Structure formats: structure tokens, C-alpha cells
XYZ file of C-alpha atoms in Angstrom:
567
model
C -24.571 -15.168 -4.713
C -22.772 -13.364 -7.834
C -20.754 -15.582 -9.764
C -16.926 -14.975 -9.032
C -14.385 -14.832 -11.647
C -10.811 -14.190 -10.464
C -8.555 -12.449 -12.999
C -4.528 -13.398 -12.243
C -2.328 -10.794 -11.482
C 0.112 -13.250 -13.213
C 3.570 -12.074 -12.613
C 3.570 -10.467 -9.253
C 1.103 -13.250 -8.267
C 3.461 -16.285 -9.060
C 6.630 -14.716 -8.656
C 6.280 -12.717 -5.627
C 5.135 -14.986 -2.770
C 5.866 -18.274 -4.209
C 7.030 -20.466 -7.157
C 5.827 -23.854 -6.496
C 3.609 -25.604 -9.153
C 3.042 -23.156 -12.359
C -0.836 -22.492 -12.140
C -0.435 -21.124 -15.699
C 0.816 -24.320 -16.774
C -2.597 -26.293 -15.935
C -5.518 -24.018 -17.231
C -6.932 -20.705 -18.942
C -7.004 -18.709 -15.923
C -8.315 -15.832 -17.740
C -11.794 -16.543 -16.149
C -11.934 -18.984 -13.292
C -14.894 -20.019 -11.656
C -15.654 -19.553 -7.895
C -15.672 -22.950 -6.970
C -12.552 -24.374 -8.595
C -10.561 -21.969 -6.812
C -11.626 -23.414 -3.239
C -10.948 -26.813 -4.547
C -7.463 -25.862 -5.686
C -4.688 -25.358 -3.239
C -2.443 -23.532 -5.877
C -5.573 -21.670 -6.991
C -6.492 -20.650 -3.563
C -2.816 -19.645 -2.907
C -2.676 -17.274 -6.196
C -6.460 -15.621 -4.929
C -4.328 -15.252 -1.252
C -1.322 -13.483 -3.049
C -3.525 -11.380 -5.103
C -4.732 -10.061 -1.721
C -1.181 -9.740 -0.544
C -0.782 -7.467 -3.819
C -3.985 -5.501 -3.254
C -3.889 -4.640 0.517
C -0.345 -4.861 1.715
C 0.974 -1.311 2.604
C 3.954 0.077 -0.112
C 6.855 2.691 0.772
C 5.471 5.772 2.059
C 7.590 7.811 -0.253
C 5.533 11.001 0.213
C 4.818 10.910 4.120
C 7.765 12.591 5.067
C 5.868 15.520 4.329
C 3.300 15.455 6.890
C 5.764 15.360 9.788
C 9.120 17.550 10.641
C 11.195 15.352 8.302
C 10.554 17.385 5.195
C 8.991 19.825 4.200
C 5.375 19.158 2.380
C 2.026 18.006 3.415
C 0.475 20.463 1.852
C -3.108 21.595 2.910
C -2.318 18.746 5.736
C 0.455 20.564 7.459
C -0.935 24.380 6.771
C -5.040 23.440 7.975
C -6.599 23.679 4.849
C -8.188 20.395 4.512
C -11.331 20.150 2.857
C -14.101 17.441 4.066
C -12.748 15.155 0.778
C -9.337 15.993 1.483
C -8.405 12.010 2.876
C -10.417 9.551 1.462
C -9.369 6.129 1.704
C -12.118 3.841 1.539
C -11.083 -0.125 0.702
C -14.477 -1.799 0.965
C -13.511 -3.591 -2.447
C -10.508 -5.072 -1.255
C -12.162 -6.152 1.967
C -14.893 -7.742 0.360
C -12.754 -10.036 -1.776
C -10.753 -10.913 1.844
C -14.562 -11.784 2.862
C -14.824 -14.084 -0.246
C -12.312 -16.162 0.741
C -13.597 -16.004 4.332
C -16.524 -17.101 3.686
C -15.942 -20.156 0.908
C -12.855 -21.291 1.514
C -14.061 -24.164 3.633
C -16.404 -25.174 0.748
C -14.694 -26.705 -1.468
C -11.897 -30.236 -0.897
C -9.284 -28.342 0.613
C -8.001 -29.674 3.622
C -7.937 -27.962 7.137
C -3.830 -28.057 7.147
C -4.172 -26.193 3.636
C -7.018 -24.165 4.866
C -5.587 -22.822 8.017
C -2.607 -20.864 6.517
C -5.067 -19.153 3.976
C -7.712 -18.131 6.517
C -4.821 -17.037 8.432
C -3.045 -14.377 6.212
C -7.014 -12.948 4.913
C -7.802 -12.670 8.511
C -4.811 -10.475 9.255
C -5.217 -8.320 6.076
C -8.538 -7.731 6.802
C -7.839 -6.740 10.393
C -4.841 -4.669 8.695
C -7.489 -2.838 6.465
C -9.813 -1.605 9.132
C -7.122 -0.291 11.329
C -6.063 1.698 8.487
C -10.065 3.115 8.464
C -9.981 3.239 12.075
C -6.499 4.942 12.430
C -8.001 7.744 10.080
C -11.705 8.128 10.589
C -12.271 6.397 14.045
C -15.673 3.985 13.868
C -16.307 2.402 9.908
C -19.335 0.260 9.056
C -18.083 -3.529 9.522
C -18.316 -5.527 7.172
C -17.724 -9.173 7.918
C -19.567 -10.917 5.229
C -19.099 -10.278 1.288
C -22.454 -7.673 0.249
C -24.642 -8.607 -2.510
C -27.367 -6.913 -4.070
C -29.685 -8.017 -1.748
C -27.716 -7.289 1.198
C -28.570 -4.344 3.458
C -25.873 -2.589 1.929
C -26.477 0.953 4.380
C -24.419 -0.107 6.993
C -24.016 2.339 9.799
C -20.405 3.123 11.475
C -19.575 1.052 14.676
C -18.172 2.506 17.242
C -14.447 3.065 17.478
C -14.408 -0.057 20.224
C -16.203 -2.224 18.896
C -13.364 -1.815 15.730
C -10.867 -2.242 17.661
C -12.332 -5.167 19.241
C -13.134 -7.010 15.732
C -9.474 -6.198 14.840
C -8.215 -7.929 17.660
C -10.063 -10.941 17.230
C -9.029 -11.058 13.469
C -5.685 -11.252 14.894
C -5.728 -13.321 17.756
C -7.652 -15.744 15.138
C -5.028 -15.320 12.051
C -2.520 -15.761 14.878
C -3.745 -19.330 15.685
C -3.549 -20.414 12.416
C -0.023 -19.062 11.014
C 3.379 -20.671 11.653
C 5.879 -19.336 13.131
C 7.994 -19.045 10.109
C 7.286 -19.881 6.409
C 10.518 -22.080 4.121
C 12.230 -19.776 2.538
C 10.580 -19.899 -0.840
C 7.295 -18.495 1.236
C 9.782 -15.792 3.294
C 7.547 -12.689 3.298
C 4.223 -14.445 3.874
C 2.637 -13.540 7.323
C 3.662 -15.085 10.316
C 2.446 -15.779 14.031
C 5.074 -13.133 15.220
C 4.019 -10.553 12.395
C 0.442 -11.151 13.848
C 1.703 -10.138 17.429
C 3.438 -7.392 16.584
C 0.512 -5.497 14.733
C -1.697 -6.531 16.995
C 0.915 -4.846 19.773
C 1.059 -1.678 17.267
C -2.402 -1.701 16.965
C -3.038 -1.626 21.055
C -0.405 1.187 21.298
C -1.900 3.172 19.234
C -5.183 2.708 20.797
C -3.525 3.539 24.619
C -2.542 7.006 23.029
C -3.925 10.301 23.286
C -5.402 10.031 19.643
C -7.447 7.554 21.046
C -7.427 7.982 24.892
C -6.993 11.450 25.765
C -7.935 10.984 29.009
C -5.222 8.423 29.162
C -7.428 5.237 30.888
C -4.191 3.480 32.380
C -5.889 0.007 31.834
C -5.259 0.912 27.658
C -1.751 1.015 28.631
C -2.003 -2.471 30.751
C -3.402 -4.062 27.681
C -0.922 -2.612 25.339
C 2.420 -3.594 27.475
C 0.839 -7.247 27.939
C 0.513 -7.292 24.086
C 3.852 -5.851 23.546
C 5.682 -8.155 25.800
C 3.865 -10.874 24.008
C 4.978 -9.978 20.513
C 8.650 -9.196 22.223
C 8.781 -12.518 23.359
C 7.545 -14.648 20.556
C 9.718 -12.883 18.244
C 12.809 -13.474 20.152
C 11.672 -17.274 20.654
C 11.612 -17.391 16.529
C 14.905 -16.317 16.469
C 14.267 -12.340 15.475
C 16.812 -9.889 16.177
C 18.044 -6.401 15.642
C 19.923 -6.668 12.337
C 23.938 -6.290 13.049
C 24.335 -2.864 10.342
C 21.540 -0.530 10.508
C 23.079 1.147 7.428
C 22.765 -2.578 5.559
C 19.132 -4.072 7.107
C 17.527 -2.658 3.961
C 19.748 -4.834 1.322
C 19.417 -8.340 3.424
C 16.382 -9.693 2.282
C 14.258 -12.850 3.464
C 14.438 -14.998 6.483
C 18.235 -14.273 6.405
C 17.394 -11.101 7.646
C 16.365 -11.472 11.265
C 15.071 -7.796 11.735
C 11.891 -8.508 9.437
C 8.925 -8.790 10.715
C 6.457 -7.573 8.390
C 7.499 -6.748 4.614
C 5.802 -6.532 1.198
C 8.136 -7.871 -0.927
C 9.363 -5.961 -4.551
C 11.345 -7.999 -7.472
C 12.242 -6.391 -10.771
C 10.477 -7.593 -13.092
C 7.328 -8.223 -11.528
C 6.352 -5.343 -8.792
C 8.698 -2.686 -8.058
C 8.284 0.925 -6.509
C 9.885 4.270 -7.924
C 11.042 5.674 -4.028
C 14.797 5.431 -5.170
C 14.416 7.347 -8.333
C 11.781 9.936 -6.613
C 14.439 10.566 -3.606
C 17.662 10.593 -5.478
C 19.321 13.590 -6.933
C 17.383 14.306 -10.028
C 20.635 13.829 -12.396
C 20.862 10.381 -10.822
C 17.216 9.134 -11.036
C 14.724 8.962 -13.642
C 10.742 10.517 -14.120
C 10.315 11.155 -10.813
C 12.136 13.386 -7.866
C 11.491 16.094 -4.823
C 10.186 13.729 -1.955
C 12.349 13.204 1.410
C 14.539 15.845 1.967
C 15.561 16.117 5.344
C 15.030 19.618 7.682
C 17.429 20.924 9.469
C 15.502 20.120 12.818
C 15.836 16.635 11.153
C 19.212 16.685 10.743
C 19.489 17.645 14.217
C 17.713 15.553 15.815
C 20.291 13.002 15.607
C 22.586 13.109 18.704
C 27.062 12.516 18.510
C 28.508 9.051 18.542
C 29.187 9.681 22.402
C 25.103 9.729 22.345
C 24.598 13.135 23.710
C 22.165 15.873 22.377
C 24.030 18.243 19.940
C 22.504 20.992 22.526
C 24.623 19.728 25.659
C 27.839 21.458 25.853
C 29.850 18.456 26.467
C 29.061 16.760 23.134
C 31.394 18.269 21.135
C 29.628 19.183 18.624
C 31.031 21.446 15.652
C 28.071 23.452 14.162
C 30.448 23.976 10.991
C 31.056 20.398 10.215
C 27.730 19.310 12.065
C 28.516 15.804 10.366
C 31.521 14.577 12.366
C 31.432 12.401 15.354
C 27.670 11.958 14.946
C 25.434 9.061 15.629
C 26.178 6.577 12.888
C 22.992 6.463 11.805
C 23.219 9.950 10.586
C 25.504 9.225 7.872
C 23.425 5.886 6.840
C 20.290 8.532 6.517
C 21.407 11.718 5.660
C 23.625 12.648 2.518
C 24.789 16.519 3.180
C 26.877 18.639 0.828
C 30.420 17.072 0.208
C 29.443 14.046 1.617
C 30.240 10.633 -0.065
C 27.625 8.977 -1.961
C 28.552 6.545 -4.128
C 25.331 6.794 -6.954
C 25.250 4.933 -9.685
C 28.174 2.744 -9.065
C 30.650 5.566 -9.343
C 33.752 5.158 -7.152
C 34.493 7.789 -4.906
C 31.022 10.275 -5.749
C 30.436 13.359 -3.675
C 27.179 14.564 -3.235
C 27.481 18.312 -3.897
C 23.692 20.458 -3.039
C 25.340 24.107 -3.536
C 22.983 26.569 -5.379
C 24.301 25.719 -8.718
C 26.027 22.732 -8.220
C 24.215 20.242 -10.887
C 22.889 21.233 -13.854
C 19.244 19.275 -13.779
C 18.553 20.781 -10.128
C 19.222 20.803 -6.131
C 17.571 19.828 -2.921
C 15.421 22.746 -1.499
C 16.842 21.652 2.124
C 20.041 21.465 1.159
C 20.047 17.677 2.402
C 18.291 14.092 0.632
C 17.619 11.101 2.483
C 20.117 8.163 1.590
C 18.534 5.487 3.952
C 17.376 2.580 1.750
C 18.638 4.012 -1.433
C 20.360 1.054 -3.264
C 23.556 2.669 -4.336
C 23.902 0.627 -7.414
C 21.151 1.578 -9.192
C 21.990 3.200 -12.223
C 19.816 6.457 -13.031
C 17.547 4.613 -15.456
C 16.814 1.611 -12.961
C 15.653 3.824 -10.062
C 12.089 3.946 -11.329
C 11.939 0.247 -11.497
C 13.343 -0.637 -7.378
C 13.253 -3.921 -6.254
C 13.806 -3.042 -2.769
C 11.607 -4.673 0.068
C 9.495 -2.565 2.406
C 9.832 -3.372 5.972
C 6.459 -2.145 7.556
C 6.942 -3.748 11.012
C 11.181 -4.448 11.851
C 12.171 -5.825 15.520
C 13.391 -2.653 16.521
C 9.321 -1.408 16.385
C 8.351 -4.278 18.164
C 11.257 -3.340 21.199
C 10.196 0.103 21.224
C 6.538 0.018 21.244
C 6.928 -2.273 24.163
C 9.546 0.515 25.574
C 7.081 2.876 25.204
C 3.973 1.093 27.155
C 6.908 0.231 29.632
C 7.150 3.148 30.653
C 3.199 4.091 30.402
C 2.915 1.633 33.464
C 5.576 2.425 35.440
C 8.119 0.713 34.371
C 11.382 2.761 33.200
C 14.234 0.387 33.776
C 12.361 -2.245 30.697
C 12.147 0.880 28.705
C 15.639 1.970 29.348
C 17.562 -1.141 28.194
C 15.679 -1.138 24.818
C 17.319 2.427 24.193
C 20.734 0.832 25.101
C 20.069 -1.889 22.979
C 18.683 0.362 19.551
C 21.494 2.785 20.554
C 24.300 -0.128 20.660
C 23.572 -1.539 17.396
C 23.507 2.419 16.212
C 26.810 2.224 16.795
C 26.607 5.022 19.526
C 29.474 4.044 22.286
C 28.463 3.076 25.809
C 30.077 5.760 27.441
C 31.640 5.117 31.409
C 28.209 4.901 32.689
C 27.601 2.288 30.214
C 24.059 4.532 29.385
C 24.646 5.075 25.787
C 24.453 8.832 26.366
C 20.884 9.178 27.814
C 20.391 10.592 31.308
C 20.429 8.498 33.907
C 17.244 8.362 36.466
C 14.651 9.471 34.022
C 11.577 10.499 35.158
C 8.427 9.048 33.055
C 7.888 12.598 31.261
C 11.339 12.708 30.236
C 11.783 8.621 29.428
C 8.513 9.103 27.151
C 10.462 12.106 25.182
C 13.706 9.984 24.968
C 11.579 6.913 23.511
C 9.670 9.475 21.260
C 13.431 11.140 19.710
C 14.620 7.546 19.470
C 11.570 6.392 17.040
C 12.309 9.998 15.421
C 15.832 9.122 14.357
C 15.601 5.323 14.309
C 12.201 5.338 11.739
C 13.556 8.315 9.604
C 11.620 8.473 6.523
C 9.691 5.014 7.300
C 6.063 6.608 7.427
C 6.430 6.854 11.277
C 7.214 9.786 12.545
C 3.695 11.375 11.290
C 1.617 8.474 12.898
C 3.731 9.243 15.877
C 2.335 12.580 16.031
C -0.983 11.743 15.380
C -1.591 9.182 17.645
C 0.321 11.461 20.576
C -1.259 14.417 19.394
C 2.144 16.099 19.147
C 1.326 18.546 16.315
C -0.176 21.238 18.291
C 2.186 21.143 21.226
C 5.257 20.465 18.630
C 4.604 22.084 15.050
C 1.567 24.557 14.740
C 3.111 27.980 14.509
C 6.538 27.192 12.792
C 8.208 26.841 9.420
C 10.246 23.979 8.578
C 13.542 24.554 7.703
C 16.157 24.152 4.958
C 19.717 25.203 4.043
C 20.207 27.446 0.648
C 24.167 26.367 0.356
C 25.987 29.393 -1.519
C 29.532 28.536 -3.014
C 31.510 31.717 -1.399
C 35.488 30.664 -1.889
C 36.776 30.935 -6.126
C 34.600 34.032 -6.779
C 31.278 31.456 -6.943
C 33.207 29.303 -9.733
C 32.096 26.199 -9.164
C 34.575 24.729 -11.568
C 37.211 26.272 -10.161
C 36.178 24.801 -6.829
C 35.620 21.461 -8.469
C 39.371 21.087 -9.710
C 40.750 22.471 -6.017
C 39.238 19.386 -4.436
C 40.087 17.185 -6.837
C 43.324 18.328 -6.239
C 42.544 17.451 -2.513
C 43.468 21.308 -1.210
C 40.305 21.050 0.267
C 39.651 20.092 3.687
C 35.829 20.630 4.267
C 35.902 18.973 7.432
C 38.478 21.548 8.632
C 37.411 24.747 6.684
C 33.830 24.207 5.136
C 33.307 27.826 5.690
C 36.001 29.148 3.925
C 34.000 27.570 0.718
C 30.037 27.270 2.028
C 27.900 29.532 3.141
C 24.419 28.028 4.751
C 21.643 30.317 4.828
C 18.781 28.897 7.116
C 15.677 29.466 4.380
C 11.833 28.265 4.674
C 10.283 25.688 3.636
C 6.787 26.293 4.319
C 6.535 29.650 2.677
C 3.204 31.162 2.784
C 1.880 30.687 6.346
C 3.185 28.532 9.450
C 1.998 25.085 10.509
C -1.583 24.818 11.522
C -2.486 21.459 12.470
C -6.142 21.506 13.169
C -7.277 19.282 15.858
C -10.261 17.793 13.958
C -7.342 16.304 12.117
C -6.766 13.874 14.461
C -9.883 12.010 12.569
C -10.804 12.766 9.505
C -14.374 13.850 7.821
C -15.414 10.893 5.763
C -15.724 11.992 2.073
C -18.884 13.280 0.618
C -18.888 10.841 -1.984
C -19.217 7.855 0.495
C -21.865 10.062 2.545
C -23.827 10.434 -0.681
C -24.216 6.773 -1.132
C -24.682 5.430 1.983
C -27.483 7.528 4.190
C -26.813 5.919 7.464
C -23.113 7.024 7.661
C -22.865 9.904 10.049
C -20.435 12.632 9.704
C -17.271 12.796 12.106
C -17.059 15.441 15.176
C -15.756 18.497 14.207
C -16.486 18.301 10.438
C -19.333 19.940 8.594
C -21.834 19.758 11.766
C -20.908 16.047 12.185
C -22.283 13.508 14.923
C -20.268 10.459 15.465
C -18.103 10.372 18.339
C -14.680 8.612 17.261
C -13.273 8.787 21.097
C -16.378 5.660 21.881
């Protein structure tokens, strides 16, 4: 076998996962040999939280754009992807989890120092090939690190037998985790993060994407596996955080919402999704993702929980921000709303044609959800903010969801009541939170499917929502997402002379907005409508992979391609 030499990823190694004994302190770790990491518990650990850095998922600061939430996604969206056009292909990083795999038991650790280890590699590596499998069906496995004299041509598996290694990675890693780390280790991988992917995992498989013959025993397996994660979670103690507007800023195990996060620290490893989501004036090198669409923005139904649609909402198209669902305001700052940037006391976010000098929102809207408020411009590029990439409220409603798959509304209904409650949304008389009462399975899978739409706003969901539905065709394909071009009407256009009137507090916008705005509905997809391809719903794999490995057989629907993904 190759000799291994492990180069530290020193900061975000030490700091970020643990800060027990100083591994710099006790050798030149420039160059370590194989062996004296698997003899090493603090060595081992620092090779385990390299892999945390190398295959834990990031925010998906861009994937608003492949969904309704923004406008974007490019030659996704529009159906001009090319056979390279997705290419995500992480045999490196898996092969390093099969290093540790493999040798861990070699050396003088112990089995109670082992376990842990093998643990959190075995759930990265099942995390890695659902991410292959969730975009290109069937991927070679490979369970064993390659060497040069390795068969390295290794043909794709079917789609099954994926899934089937993925859920033995998990129901392994879950075997050997605890149920929650000390909080020095908070953000490691625990048994309940373990049962909730796996639950993700068979949910996604029971959909359409997958099943499009919907085989009802999919759905069997995923509600068993979703009840299981429910149930484990709740035993540890997990929870739907008390503020949806605050669950972002709580970090650690005082944060009972967390299930699965990669944790951020400044210095050390941060992420630039505050400064590229901000208002350009108050960010820094980066801006332009996450602005909300109008069919966004209305998504979200009133405080009283009813559709803006139904006539008995009271809804005010003109000042389309009062009374709504709390978590509007938490994710959606609108023109003359408050946003406190930057510290400053008493901001209003202004997105008028004209109103800033470095630049406006093409929608007309940005997304404020997770957008640390105290961030001064130049400290937006440099976010410690965690990313959640499983919270409790997932785990509920992907066991709402296969709830209702088997026949079971009532289950699916009290998870709505219980998302909407901590929303903030009142009960109403009927005590139903403003959904409709008797719900037939159709219309109970639509309520669960709006519910994830507003509750996972701008969390990377809503798109694999779609996908693994296959929603796009049905939902998108022929439209244009939408935006608001906000003209200043009232002061002859003077924006100045606007400026010192509500100062002055003459202005009442929630009273006479269109005495001063004018919103004209523009497009944001301006050269052709959505055209979601259904080939999209796997992906060609990339030349460049084809090229070097003979055996691999092109995907259904792609450049004359072969391999079935649906087996």
C-alpha cells in the first residue's frame, strides 16, 4: 500500500470540532506517517475532523436559484444543460474515509476510542454517495481505498444496491455514535443525526424521483425510518427551537433544534453567504444570490394561517406585509421594512429603483433569514454562522410526509400544528392553525409540500423538493419568475425629498404605500420560460470521468446512454 502522509488542516482542524490536547504541541505534523496516526487518539481525531472539513455539506448560498425562490439557475432552470454541466465526483474524499476504514483497527487504539471514529467516517461516507446517488442514480462503489494495482474500472451499481450500502453505513455508524457528544465535541455526529439522514435518505428514495410508480412498500420503509429518527430525537431531548426568527444565532447543544450542522468560527472556517445576500452597500466582495420572487413572497400565508388567496384572510395586496405569518418578516426584508444592518438603530431597508447608490435587488425583495444583523459590512465575507443541514423540524416533516404516503393524515396533521404554532401562526377556533380541516391525501401532501416551502426558505430545500417529487414539470416549465421594479412616484421621484418626509414620520407606508410606491411585476427569467427537462431528474455523468474509466455507462436520456437509474 502507498505510504500515507496526512497534511493538518491546522486551524479549522483543532479549533473547529475540538480543543482537547494541542497535537501541534507534541510533533512536526507537517508529514506524519500512516501508522502513528492509528496509534494516536488525538492524531486519529485531527485525520476524523479533516474529513468533517472535506465532506460536510456548506450553505447553499446559490441554490435558491434552481427552485421558485429566486430567480437563477441558469442553463438548469431554462434546459440547456450540457452532458458536463453537473459534475460532482468525490472519489478523493471517499477514499481517504476508506483509509481510516480500513486501518484504524491497526494500530493500539482501543475499541471505546475506535468506535466513535469508525462511526462519524461511516456516516460521511454514506453522506457522500447519497449525494452521487441523489444526482446521477447508480455510482461505482467503492468500499476499499484503490491503489495502483487495484482494478481501478469499476462499473456503476445499481441505484439499489446504493441505497442499500448507504443504509448499512448508517445503521453501522449509528451503532457506534452516542447519543450526544460534551459540549466541547457539540457538532460532531450523533446517533439521532444518523437516524434522521438515514430517514431523509429513505424519503427521498419513496419519491417519484426514485419511484415513479410509487411501490407503497418505499413509503412503509420510509415512515418506519422516520418514526424512528422522530422518536430517538425526542428521547435525546431535541425540540423545535422556541423563535424561528433566533434558531440560527443559538449555537451548540444549547440549541435543541440541531440535528446536523457543520460548524463555522471566525478565524478558522467561515462562509461569505451574509456578505453575498446582503444589500451590496452593506456587504463586502460578494452580492446578488437569494432574492426572493414574488410567488415566494406569497407563498407565505396571514398570522390567522390562511392562504393570502382565501377571501377571509384579510389580506391587503398594498401592504402585503401586515398580519402575515411571522415567519415572513424573519425571511423576507421588503421595501421600508426594518432591518437593522450593521448595528444601526432603527435601519430601513429601502429597494426603490434608485434608492442606494452601489445598487438594488432585481426582485425588489432579499432574504434576511440567517443574516447576523451585527455584522458590519467588512465582516460579512468572513461569517461565522453555523449551517444547520438537518433541524428537528425536517425530521417532523419528513415523517409528516410518509404519514400521509401510508394513510395516515391525522400524524401528518399535528406536525403542521406543531411547525405552524412555533411560527407563531394563531390556532384559530378550530384550533387547526388555519389549514382545512378533513384533508384528503392529495391535498394533505400539497399542505406538507407549502409548509417545507416556507419553513426551509433559502435552506437548499425547496429544489431537492422538486426534484425528488418531480414537481418542475407540473409546477415551473413554461413560466417566468417574478420580481418587483419599485418606482418612487410621490415628491416628483426625489428620493431625498422622500427621505426627509419619513424621517419626519409624515409617512405612513402601512396606510398609504401607494401614494409613494409603485410595483411593477417585471421578469426575472428574461430570454425564454422555464424548461426543466426530465432527463434532469439524473444527470449525464461528465465526459471527463467517462474518458477515464471505460466501464462507466452513460445515464438514460443523455448522449445515447444505457444505465437505468430507476433499478
Amino acid at each position: 500500500m502507498k505510504k500515507l502522509f496526512i497534511h493538518i488542516f491546522t486551524v479549522v482542524t483543532l479549533i473547529s470540532f475540538t480543543q482537547c490536547e494541542k497535537v501541534l504541541d507534541k510533533r512536526d505534523l507537517t508529514a506524519i506517517p500512516e501508522q502513528a496516526v492509528w496509534n494516536d487518539i488525538a492524531l486519529a481525531t485531527a485525520y476524523v475532523n479533516q474529513l468533517y472539513v472535506d465532506n460536510m455539506p456548506t450553505w447553499p448560498t446559490n441554490a435558491s436559484g434552481d427552485s421558485d425562490e429566486s430567480g437563477g439557475g441558469g442553463a438548469y432552470m431554462l434546459g440547456q444543460l450540457t452532458i458536463d454541466g453537473v459534475d460532482y465526483w468525490p472519489y478523493n474524499q471517499i477514499r481517504n474515509i476508506n483509509v481510516l476504514l480500513k486501518n484504524l483497527g491497526s494500530g493500539s487504539l482501543t475499541k471505546s476510542q475506535q468506535d466513535p471514529l469508525k462511526g462519524q467516517a461511516l456516516f460521511l461516507r454514506a453522506w457522500q454517495y447519497f449525494q452521487l446517488v441523489s444526482r446521477y442514480g447508480g455510482v461505482p462503489l467503492v468500499l476499499e481505498p484503490q491503489e495502483i494495482t487495484a482494478d481501478l474500472l469499476v462499473s456503476r451499481s445499481k441505484t439499489s444496491e446504493c441505497i442499500a450500502q448507504i443504509i448499512k453505513d448508517l445503521d453501522e455508524s449509528a451503532s457506534l455514535l452516542p447519543v450526544k457528544w460534551d459540549n466541547i465535541d457539540a457538532g460532531r455526529i450523533t446517533k439521532g443525526a444518523v437516524l434522521a439522514f438515514k430517514a431523509r435518505v429513505l424519503l427521498h428514495y419513496a419519491s417519484e424521483q426514485f419511484n415513479p410508480t410509487q411501490l407503497p412498500e418505499r413509503w412503509t420503509t420510509a415512515y418506519a425510518a422516520t418514526k424512528a429518527a422522530k422518536e430517538a430525537l425526542e428521547a435525546a431531548g431535541h425540540a423545535l427551537f422556541a423563535d424561528f426568527g433566533k434558531l440560527w444565532y443559538t449555537e451548540g447543544n444549547a440549541n435543541p433544534e440541531i440535528i446536523l450542522v457543520t460548524r463555522f468560527i471566525n478565524p478558522g472556517r467561515t462562509h461569505n453567504r451574509d456578505a453575498c445576500t446582503r444589500p451590496l452597500d452593506e456587504a463586502q466582495n460578494c452580492t446578488g444570490a437569494n432574492y426572493p420572487t414574488i410567488s415566494m413572497v406569497e407563498a407565505f400565508p396571514m398570522k390567522n394561517g390562511l392562504s393570502i388567496k382565501d377571501p377571509n384572510s384579510g389580506y391587503d395586496a398594498t401592504a402585503f406585509w401586515l398580519n402575515r405569518d411571522p415567519r415572513f418578516a424573519a425571511t423576507v426584508a421588503y421595501n421600508g421594512s426594518l432591518w437593522e444592518l450593521s448595528g444601526k438603530t432603527g435601519r430601513t431597508q429601502w429597494t426603490f429603483l434608485g434608492s442606494q447608490q452601489t445598487g438594488n435587488t432585481n426582485t425588489g425583495f432579499y432574504c434576511r433569514k440567517a443574516i447576523f444583523e451585527g455584522y458590519k459590512p467588512n465582516e460579512t465575507e468572513l461569517s461565522g454562522t453555523d449551517w444547520i443541514e438537518i433541524r428537528f423540524a425536517e425530521v417532523l416533516m419528513n415523517f409528516a410526509e410518509a404519514a400521509n404516503e401510508i394513510g395516515n393524515p391525522a400524524e401528518a396533521l399535528e406536525v403542521l400544528k406543531a411547525i405552524r404554532k412555533r411560527a407563531g401562526i394563531e390556532a384559530g377556533a378550530n384550533g387547526l392553525y388555519g389549514l382545512k380541516a378533513n384533508m384528503s391525501k392529495t391535498e394533505m401532501r400539497q399542505a406538507i409540500l407549502l409548509e417545507r416551502q416556507i419553513e426551509f426558505a433559502f435552506e437548499g430545500k425547496r429544489s431537492a423538493d422538486m426534484r425528488r417529487r418531480r414537481l418542475y414539470e407540473s409546477e415551473l416549465n413554461g413560466t417566468k419568475r417574478k420580481g418587483y421594479q419599485i418606482n418612487l412616484i410621490a415628491f416628483n421621484g426625489s428620493k431625498n425629498d422622500f427621505f426627509d418626509a419619513f424621517a419626519k414620520g409624515t409617512v405612513d407606508l402601512n396606510k398609504n404605500y401607494t401614494t409613494y410606491f409603485r410595483n411593477d411585476v417585471r421578469d426575472l427569467d428574461l430570454t425564454q420560460s422555464i424548461n426543466f427537462k426530465p432527463e434532469y431528474y439524473f444527470f449525464a455523468i461528465p465526459r471527463t470521468h467517462l474518458e477515464k474509466n471505460a466501464n462507466l455507462k452513460q445515464t438514460n436520456g443523455w448522449d445515447g446512454g444505457s444505465f437505468d437509474p430507476l433499478q
